[in-house]
Coordinates of C-alpha atoms in Angstrom, one line a residue:
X205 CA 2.2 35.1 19.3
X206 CA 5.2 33.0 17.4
X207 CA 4.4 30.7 15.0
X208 CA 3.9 27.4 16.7
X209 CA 1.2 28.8 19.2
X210 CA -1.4 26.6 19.9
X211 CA 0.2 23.4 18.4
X212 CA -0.2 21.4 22.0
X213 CA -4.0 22.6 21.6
X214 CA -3.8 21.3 17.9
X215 CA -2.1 17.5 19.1
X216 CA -5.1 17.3 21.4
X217 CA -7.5 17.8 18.9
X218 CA -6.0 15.6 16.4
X219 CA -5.6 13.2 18.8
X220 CA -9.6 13.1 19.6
X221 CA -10.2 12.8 15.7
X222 CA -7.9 9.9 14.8
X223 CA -8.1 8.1 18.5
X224 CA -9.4 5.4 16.6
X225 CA -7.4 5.3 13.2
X226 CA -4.2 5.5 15.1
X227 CA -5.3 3.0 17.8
X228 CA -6.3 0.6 15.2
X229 CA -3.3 1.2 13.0
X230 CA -1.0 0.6 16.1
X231 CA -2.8 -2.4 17.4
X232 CA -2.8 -4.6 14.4
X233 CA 1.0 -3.8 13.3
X234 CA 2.7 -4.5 16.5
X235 CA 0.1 -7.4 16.5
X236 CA 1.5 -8.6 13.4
X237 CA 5.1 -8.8 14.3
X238 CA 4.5 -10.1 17.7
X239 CA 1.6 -13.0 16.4
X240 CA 4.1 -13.9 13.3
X241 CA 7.3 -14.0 16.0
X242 CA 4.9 -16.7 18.3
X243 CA 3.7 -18.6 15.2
X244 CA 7.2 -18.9 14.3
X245 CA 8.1 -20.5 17.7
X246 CA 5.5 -23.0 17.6
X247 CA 5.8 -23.6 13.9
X248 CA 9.1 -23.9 13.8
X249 CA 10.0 -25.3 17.5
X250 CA 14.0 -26.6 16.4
X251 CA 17.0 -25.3 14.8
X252 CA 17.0 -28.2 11.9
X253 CA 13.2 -27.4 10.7
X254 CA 14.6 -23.3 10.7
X255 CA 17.4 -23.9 8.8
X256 CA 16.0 -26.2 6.2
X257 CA 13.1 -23.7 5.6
X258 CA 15.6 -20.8 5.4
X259 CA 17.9 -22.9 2.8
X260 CA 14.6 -22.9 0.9
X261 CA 13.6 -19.0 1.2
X262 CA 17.2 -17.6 1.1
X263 CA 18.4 -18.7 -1.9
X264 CA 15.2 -17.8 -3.8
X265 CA 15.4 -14.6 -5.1
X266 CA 11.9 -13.9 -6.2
X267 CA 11.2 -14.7 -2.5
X268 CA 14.1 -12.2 -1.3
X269 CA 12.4 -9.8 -3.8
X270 CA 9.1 -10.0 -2.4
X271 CA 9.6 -10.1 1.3
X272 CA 13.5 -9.1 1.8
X273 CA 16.8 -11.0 2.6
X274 CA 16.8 -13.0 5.4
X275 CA 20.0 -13.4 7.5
X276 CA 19.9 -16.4 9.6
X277 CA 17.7 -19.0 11.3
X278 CA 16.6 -17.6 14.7
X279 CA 13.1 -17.0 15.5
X280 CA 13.9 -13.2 15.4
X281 CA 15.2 -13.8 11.5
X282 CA 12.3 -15.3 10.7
X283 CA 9.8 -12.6 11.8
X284 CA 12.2 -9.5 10.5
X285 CA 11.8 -11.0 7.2
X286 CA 7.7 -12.0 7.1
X287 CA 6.3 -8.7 8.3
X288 CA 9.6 -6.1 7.9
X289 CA 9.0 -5.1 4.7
X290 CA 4.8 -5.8 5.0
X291 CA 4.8 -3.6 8.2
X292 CA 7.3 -1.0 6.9
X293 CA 5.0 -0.1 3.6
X294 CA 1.7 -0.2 6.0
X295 CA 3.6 2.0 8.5
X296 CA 4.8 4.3 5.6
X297 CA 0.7 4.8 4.3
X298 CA 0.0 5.5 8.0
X299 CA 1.8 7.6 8.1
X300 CA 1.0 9.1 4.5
X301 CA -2.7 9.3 5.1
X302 CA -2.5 10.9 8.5
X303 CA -0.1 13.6 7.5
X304 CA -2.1 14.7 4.4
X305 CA -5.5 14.4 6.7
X306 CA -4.3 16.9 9.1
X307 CA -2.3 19.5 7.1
X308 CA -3.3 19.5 3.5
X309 CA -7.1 18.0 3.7
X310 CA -7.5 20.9 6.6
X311 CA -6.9 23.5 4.0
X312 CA -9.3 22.2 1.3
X313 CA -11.8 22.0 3.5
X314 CA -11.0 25.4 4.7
X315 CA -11.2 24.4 8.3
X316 CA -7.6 25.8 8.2
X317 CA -8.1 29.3 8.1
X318 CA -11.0 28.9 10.3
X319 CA -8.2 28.2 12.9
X320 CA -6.0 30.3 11.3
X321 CA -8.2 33.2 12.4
X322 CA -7.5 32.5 16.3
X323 CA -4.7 32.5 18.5
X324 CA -2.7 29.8 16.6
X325 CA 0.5 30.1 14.9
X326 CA 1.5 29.5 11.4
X327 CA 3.3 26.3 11.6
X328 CA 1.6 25.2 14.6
X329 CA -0.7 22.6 12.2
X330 CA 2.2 20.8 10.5
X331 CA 4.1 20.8 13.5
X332 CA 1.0 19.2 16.0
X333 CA 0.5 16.8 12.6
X334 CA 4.2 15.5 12.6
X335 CA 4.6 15.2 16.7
X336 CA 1.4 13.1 16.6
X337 CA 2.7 10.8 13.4
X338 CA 5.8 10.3 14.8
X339 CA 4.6 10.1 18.3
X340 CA 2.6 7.0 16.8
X341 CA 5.1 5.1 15.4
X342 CA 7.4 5.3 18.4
X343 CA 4.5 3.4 20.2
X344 CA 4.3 1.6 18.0
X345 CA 8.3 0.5 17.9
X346 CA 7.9 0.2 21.5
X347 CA 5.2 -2.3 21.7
X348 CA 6.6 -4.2 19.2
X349 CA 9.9 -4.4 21.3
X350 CA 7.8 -4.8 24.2
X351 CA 6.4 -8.5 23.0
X352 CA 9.2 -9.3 21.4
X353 CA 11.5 -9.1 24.2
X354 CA 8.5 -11.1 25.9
X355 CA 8.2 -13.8 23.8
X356 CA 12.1 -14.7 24.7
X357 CA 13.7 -12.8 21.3
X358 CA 17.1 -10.9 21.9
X359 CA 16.9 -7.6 23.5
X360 CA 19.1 -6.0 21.2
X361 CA 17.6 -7.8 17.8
X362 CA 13.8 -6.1 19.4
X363 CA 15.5 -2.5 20.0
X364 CA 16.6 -2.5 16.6
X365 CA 12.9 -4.0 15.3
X366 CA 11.0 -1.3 17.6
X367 CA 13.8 1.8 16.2
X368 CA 13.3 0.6 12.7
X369 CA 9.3 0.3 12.5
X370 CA 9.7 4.1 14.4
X371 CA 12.0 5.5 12.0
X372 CA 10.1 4.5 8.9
X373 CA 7.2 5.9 10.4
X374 CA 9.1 9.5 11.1
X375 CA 10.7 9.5 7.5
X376 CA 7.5 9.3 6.3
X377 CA 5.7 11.9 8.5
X378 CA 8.8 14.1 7.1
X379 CA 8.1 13.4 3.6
X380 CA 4.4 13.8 3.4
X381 CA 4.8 17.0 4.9
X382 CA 6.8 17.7 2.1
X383 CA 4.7 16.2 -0.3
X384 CA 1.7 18.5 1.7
X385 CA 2.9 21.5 0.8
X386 CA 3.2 20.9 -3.2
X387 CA -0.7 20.8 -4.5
X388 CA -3.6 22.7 -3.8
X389 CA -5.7 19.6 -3.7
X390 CA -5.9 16.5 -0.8
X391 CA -6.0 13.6 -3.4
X392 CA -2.7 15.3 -5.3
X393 CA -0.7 15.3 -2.4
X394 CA -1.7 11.7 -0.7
X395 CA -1.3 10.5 -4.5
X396 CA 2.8 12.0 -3.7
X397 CA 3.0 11.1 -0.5
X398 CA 1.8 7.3 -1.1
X399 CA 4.2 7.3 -4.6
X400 CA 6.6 7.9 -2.2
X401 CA 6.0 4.7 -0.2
X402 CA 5.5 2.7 -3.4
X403 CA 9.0 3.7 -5.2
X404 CA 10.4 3.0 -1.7
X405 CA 9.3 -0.5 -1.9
X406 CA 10.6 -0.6 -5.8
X407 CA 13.5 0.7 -5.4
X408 CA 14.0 -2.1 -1.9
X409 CA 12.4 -5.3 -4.1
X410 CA 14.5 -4.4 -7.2
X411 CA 18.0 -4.0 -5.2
X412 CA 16.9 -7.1 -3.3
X413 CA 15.9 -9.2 -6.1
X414 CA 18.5 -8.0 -7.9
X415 CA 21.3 -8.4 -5.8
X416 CA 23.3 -11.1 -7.7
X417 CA 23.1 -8.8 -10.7
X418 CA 24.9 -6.1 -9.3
X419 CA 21.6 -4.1 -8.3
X420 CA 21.6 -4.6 -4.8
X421 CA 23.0 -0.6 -4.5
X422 CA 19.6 0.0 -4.9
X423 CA 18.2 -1.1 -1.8
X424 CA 20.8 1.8 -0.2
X425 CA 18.1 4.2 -2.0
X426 CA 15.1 3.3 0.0
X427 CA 13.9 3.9 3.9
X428 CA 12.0 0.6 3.5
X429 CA 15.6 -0.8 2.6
X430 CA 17.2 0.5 5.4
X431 CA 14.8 -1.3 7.5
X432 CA 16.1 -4.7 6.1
X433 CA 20.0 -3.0 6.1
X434 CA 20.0 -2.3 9.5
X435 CA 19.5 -6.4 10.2
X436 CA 17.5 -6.6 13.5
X437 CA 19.0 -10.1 15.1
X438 CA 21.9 -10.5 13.0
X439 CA 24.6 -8.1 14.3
X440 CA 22.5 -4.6 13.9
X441 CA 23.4 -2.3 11.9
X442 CA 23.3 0.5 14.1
X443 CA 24.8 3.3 12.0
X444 CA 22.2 2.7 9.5
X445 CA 19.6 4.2 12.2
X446 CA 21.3 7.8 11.0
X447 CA 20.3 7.4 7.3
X448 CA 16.9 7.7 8.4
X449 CA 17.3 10.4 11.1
X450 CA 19.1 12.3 8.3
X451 CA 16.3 11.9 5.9
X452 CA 13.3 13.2 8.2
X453 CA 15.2 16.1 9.3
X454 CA 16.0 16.9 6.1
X455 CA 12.5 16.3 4.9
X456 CA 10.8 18.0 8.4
X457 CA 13.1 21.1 7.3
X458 CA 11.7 21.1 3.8
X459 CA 8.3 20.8 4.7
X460 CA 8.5 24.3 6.8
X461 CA 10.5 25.7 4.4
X462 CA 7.9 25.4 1.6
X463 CA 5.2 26.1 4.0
X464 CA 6.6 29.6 4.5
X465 CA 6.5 30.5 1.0
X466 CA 3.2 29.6 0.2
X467 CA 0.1 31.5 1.1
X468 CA -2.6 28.9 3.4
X469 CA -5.1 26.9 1.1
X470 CA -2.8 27.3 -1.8
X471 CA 0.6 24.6 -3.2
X472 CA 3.8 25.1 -4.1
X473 CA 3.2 24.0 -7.5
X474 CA 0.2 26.3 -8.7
X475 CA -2.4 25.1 -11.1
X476 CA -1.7 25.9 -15.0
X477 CA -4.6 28.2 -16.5
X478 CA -7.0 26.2 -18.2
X479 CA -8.0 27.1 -22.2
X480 CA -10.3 30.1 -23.0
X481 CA -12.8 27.5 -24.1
X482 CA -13.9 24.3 -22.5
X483 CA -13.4 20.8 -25.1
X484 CA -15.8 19.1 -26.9
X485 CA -15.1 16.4 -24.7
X486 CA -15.9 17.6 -21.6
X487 CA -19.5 18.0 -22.7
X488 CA -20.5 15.4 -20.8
X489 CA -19.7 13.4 -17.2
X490 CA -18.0 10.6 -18.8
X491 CA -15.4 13.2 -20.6
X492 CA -15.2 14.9 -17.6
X493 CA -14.4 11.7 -15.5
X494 CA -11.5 11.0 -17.9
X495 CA -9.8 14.4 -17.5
X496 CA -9.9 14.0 -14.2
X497 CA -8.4 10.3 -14.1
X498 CA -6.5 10.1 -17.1
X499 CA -3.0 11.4 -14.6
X500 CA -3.4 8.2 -12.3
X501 CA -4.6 6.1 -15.1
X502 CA -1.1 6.6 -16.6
X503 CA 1.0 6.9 -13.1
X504 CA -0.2 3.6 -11.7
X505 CA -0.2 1.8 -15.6
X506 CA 3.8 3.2 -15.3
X507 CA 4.6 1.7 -11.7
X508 CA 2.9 -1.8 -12.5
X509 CA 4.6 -1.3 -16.1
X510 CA 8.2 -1.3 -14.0
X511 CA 7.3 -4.0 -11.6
X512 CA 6.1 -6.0 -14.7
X513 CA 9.8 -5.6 -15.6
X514 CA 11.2 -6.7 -12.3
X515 CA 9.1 -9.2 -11.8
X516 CA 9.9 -11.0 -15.3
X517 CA 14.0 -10.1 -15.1
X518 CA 14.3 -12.1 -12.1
X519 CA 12.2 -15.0 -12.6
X520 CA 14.8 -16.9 -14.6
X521 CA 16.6 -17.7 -11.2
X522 CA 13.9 -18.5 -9.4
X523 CA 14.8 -22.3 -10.1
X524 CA 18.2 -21.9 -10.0
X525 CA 18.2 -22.8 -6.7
X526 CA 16.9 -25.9 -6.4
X527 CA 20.2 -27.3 -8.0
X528 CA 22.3 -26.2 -5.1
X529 CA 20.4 -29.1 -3.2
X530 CA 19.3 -32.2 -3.9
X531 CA 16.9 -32.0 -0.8
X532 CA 15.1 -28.9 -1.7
X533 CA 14.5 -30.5 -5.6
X534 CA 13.2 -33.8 -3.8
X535 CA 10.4 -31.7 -2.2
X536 CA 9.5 -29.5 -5.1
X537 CA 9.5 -32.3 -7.5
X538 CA 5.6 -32.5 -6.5
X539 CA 5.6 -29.0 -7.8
X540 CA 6.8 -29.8 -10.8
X541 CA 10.2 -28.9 -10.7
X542 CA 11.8 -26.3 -11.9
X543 CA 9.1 -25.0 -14.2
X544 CA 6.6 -25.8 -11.3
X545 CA 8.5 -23.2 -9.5
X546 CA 8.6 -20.7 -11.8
X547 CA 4.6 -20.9 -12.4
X548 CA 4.3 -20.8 -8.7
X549 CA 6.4 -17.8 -8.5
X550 CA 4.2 -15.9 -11.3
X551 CA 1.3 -17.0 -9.2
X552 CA 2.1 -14.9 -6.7
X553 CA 3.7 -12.4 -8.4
X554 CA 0.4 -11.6 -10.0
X555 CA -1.5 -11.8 -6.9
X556 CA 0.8 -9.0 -5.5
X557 CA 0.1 -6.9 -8.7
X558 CA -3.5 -7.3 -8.3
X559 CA -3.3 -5.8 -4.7
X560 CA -2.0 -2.6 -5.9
X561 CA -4.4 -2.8 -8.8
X562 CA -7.1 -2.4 -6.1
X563 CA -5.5 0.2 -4.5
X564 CA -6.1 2.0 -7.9
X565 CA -9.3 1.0 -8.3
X566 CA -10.4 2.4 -4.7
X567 CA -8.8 5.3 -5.5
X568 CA -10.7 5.8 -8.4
X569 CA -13.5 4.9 -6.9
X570 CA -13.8 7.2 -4.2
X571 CA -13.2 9.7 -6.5
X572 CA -16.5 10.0 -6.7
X573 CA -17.2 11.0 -2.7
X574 CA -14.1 13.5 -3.0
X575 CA -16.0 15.2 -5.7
X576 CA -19.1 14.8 -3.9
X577 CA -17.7 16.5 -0.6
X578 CA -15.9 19.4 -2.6
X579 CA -19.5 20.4 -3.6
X580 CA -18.3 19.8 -7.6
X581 CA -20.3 17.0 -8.1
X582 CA -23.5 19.6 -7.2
X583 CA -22.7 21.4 -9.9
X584 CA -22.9 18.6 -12.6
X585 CA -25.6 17.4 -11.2
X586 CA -27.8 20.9 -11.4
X587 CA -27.9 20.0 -14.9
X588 CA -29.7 17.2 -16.8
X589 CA -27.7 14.7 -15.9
X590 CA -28.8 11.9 -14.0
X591 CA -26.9 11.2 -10.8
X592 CA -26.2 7.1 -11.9
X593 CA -25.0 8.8 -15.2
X594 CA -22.6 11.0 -12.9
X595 CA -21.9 8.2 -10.4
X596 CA -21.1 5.7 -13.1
X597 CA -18.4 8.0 -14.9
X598 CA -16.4 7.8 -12.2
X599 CA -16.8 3.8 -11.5
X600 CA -16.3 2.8 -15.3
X601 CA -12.8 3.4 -14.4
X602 CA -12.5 1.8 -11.4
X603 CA -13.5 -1.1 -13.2
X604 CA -11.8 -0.9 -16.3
X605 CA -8.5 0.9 -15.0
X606 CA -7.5 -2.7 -13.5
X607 CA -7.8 -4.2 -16.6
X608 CA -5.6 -2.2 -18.3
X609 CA -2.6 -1.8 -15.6
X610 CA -3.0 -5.6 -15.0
X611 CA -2.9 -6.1 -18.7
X612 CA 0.2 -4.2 -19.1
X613 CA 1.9 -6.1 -15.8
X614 CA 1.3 -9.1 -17.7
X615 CA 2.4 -8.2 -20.8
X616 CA 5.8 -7.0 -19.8
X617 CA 6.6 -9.4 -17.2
X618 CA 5.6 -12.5 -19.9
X619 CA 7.6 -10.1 -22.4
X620 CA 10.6 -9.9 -20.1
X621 CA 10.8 -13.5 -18.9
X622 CA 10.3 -15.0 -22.7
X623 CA 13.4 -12.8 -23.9
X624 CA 15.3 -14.3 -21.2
X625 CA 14.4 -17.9 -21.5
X626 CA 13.8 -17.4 -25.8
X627 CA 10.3 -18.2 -25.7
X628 CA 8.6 -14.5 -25.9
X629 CA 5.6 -16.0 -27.7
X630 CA 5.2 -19.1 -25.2
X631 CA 5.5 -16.3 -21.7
X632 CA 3.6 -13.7 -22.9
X633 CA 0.3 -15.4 -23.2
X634 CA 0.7 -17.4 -19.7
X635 CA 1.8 -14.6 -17.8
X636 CA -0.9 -12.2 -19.3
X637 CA -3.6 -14.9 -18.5
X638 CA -1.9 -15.1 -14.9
X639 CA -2.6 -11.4 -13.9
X640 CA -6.6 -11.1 -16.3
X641 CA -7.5 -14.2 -13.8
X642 CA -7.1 -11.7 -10.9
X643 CA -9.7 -9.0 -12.2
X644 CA -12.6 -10.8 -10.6
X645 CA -11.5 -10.4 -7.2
X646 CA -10.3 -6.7 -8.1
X647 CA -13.5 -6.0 -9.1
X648 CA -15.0 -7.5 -5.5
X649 CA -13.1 -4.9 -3.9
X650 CA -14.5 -2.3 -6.2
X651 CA -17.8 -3.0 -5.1
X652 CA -17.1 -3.2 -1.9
X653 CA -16.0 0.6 -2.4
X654 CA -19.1 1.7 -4.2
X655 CA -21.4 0.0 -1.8
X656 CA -20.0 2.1 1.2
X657 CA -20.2 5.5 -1.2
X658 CA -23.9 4.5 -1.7
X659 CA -25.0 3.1 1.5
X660 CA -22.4 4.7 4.1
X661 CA -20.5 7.3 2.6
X662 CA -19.3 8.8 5.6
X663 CA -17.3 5.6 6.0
X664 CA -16.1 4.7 2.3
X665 CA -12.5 5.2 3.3
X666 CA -13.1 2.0 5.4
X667 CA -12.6 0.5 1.8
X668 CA -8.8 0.9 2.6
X669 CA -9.6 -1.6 5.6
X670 CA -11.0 -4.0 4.1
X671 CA -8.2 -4.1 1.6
X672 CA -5.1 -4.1 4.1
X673 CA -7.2 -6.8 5.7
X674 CA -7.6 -9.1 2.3
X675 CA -3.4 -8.4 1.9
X676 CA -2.4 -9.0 5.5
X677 CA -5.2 -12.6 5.2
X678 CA -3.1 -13.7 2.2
X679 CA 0.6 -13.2 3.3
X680 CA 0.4 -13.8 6.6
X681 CA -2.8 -15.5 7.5
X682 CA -1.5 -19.1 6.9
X683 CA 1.5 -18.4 9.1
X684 CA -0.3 -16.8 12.2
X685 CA -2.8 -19.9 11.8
X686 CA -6.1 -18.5 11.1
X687 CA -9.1 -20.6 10.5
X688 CA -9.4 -21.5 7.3
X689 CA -13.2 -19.7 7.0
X690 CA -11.2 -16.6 7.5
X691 CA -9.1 -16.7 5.0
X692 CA -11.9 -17.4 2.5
X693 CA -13.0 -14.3 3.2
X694 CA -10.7 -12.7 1.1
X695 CA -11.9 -12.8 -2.8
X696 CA -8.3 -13.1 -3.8
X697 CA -7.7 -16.2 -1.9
X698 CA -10.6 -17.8 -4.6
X699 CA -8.2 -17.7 -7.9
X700 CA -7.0 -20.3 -9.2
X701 CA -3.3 -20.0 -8.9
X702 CA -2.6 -19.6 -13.0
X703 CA 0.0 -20.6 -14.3
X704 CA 0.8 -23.1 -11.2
X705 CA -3.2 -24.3 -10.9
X706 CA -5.3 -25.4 -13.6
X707 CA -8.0 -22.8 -14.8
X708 CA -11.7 -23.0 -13.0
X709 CA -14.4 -21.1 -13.6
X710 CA -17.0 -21.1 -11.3
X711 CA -15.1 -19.3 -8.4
X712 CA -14.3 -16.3 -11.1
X713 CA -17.9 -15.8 -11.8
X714 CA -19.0 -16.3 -8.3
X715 CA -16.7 -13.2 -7.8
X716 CA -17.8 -11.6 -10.6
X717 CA -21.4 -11.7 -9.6
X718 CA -20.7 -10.4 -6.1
X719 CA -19.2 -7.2 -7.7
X720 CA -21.6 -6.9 -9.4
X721 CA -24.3 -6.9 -7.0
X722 CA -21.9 -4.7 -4.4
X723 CA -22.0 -2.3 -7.2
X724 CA -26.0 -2.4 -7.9
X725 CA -26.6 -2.1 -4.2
X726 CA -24.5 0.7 -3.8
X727 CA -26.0 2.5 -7.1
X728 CA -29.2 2.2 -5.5
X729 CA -27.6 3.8 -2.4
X730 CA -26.9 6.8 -4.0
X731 CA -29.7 7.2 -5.8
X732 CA -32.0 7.3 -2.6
X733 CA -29.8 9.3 -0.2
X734 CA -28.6 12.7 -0.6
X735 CA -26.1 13.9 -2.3
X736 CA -23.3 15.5 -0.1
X737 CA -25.0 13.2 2.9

């Protein structure tokens, strides 16, 4: 028997697991880039009305930041620059999640050395979990070459589209096997792996926003910048394919290199030893529940610290632009001009915080069902304590946690921006109030998380769903022309757009009173069902 025995057995098995996942995943990516290359077409049906709307995009750099450079006017421009960097971070976390869910998760749950006991090889499990993650996104690079070349877009500019959704996709298999082999626990290692993705994006938006600034060097660091460097439609970049095949060979290589010096179930990095005798403060489940979250509490207050900081350096030449052309000022004189701009720019630049905010707070949400399912929480709840007691130690951070990394977005971005401009005690208060105004619909989304632990907890990770779905409704629902009653459904499409809008109430406490009725429902959930159900 060698070592990869039994991984063709192991593909097929994944494969009638995540027939679903991956079917979804794939569906609705190449879905995005095809739909957003036909709305494009019948949006923007001339060469005049392209170029006019790329004179306004292309010079903004807070625009460049958020969604990439854009190199010309085509149809295919267009759509590399509205869903490349939105599909390359969504294929990077599929490609996270299903990595960690066949190699490292399989260990935890021991199911590993179940199958370790037959006729399968060592390496056969991370080598059935990488063919079947990058098997995926080459389907998924071919259908979205397939409809692109369909809808009339250059062959060449949809090869490059299709190679560069599958390469992020295989960089990112690579480097979640890698990150795979590093912990003993499931969360650890998709907390790496999807790190990973997110200083990929930072690195990309802070060379990209940064460009004129000399920080553009940056983007070179990043697989989700070498998506927008190897420029599908605008004389590819072909070369740039190699950085990426370079990358997830190196990181495929590391990943069985680690693996063979570690022993199954355990990480590269073992667990430090605990004290001889257990804090005052773990006493009790709320003590416990901040041991336990206190790691990603800082992490995530860190990364929305740094894009705080981006976010505030560059939006001094947001406006800039507008000088360049007497047209473009016309039109955003309605706006308010330059200053209208620049709250409109904060707007959304809080809006996108907010997103990852709720990414934290589901985390931490679902901390909960991890502990639940690694039959901890059982023995916390042998004791005295009451299982809302023990339930609610773990959501009083995934309500607060949001709070405090939105605060601190805010507060260095406002910082940031007033230094520039020498009004640090005018910014700081208007940005701050910018990203609190978000919390409400954060807080949606956290009951949304704890009403599926309650109620349907073998489908809480469907929280992840709904929340790709509210991100993909607000960036790209208005260009692939949804009905409006659909984009309503997302709670962050309800806030007022501070400092752009003027501040209304009722739609925050609307919000705020779904949450918390998502979050009593869900309680109640819990309380009736069993635990470990």
């Amino acid at each position: 028997m060698t070592t990869f025995t039994g991984t063709w057995h192991l593909i097929r098995f994944i494969l009638r697991r995540d027939r679903f996942r991956l079917l979804v995943w794939i569906l609705v990516l190449s879905s995005l880039a095809v739909g957003t290359a036909s709305a494009f077409i019948s949006l923007y049906p001339n060469e005049a009305e392209r170029q006019m709307l790329v004179k306004t995009i292309g010079s903004n750099p807070a625009i460049v930041a958020f969604l990439g450079p854009i190199y010309g006017s085509s149809v295919g421009n267009l759509t590399v620059w509205r869903v490349g960097v939105i599909g390359s971070v969504l294929i990077g976390v599929m490609a996270a999640l299903t990595m960690i869910r066949h190699t490292r998760e399989e260990e935890e749950t021991g199911r590993r050395e179940l199958l370790g006991a037959t006729v399968v090889g060592r390496n056969a499990p991370l080598t059935a979990s990488l063919i079947v993650t990058a098997s995926a996104g080459l389907i998924l690079g071919a259908l979205c070459t397939a409809g692109l070349i369909g809808l009339g877009l250059p062959t060449p500019g949809s090869i490059a589209f299709g190679m560069g959704y599958a390469a992020i996709a295989i960089v990112f298999a690579g480097l979640s096997g890698v990150a795979a082999q590093l912990t003993q626990g499931a969360g650890a290692a998709k907390g790496i792996a999807i790190g990973m993705v997110g200083a990929s994006f930072v690195l990309r938006l802070a060379g990209d926003g940064g460009s004129e600034s000399g920080l553009g060097w940056m983007s070179w660091l990043s697989p989700i910048g070498w998506f927008t460097q190897l420029r599908p439609y605008a004389e590819e970049r072909w070369p740039v394919l190699l950085l990426s095949a370079g990358l997830a060979l190196l990181a495929t290589a590391g990943a069985f290199w680690l693996a063979s010096r570690r022993d199954v179930g355990a990480g590269i990095v073992q667990p430090r030893l605990g004290a001889g005798s257990a804090s005052p403060r773990l006493g009790s489940p709320l003590g416990l529940a901040w041991r336990l979250h206190r790691p990603a509490l800082l992490g995530w207050g860190l990364g929305l610290a740094f894009l705080g900081l981006v976010y505030g350096g560059i939006a001094d030449s947001v406006g800039g632009f507008l000088t360049d052309s007497p047209q473009l000022a016309e039109i955003f004189e309605q706006l308010g001009g330059e200053a209208g701009i620049t709250a409109a720019y904060f707007a959304t630049a809080m809006g996108i915080l907010a997103i990852i905010a709720s990414a934290y707070a589901i985390r931490t949400a679902l901390r909960a069902r991890v502990e639940e399912e690694s039959l901890r929480a059982d023995s916390v709840l042998a004791t005295a304590t009451p299982r809302i007691r023990w339930a609610n130690s773990h959501f009083i951070f995934a309500i607060l946690g949001p709070v405090l990394i939105l605060a601190v977005a805010g507060l260095v971005a406002g910082a940031v921006y007033g230094v520039i401009i020498g009004d640090v005690g005018g910014q700081v208060p208007r940005v701050l109030e910018a990203a609190m105004i978000q919390i409400p619909a954060v807080w949606v989304v956290v009951g949304i998380s704890v009403a599926l632990f309650g109620l349907a907890p073998r489908y809480s990770d469907a929280s992840w769903g709904v929340l790709v779905a509210f991100f993909l409704l607000g960036m790209l629902g208005r260009i692939l022309q949804f009905p409006q009653w659909t984009l309503d459904l997302s709670p962050f499409s309800h806030i007022p757009a501070l400092p752009a809008d003027d501040l209304t109430i009722l739609p925050l406490v609307v919000l705020s009173a779904i949450a918390l009725a998502l979050i009593v429902i869900g309680l109640a959930g819990f309380q009736r069902r069993d635990v470990g159900a």
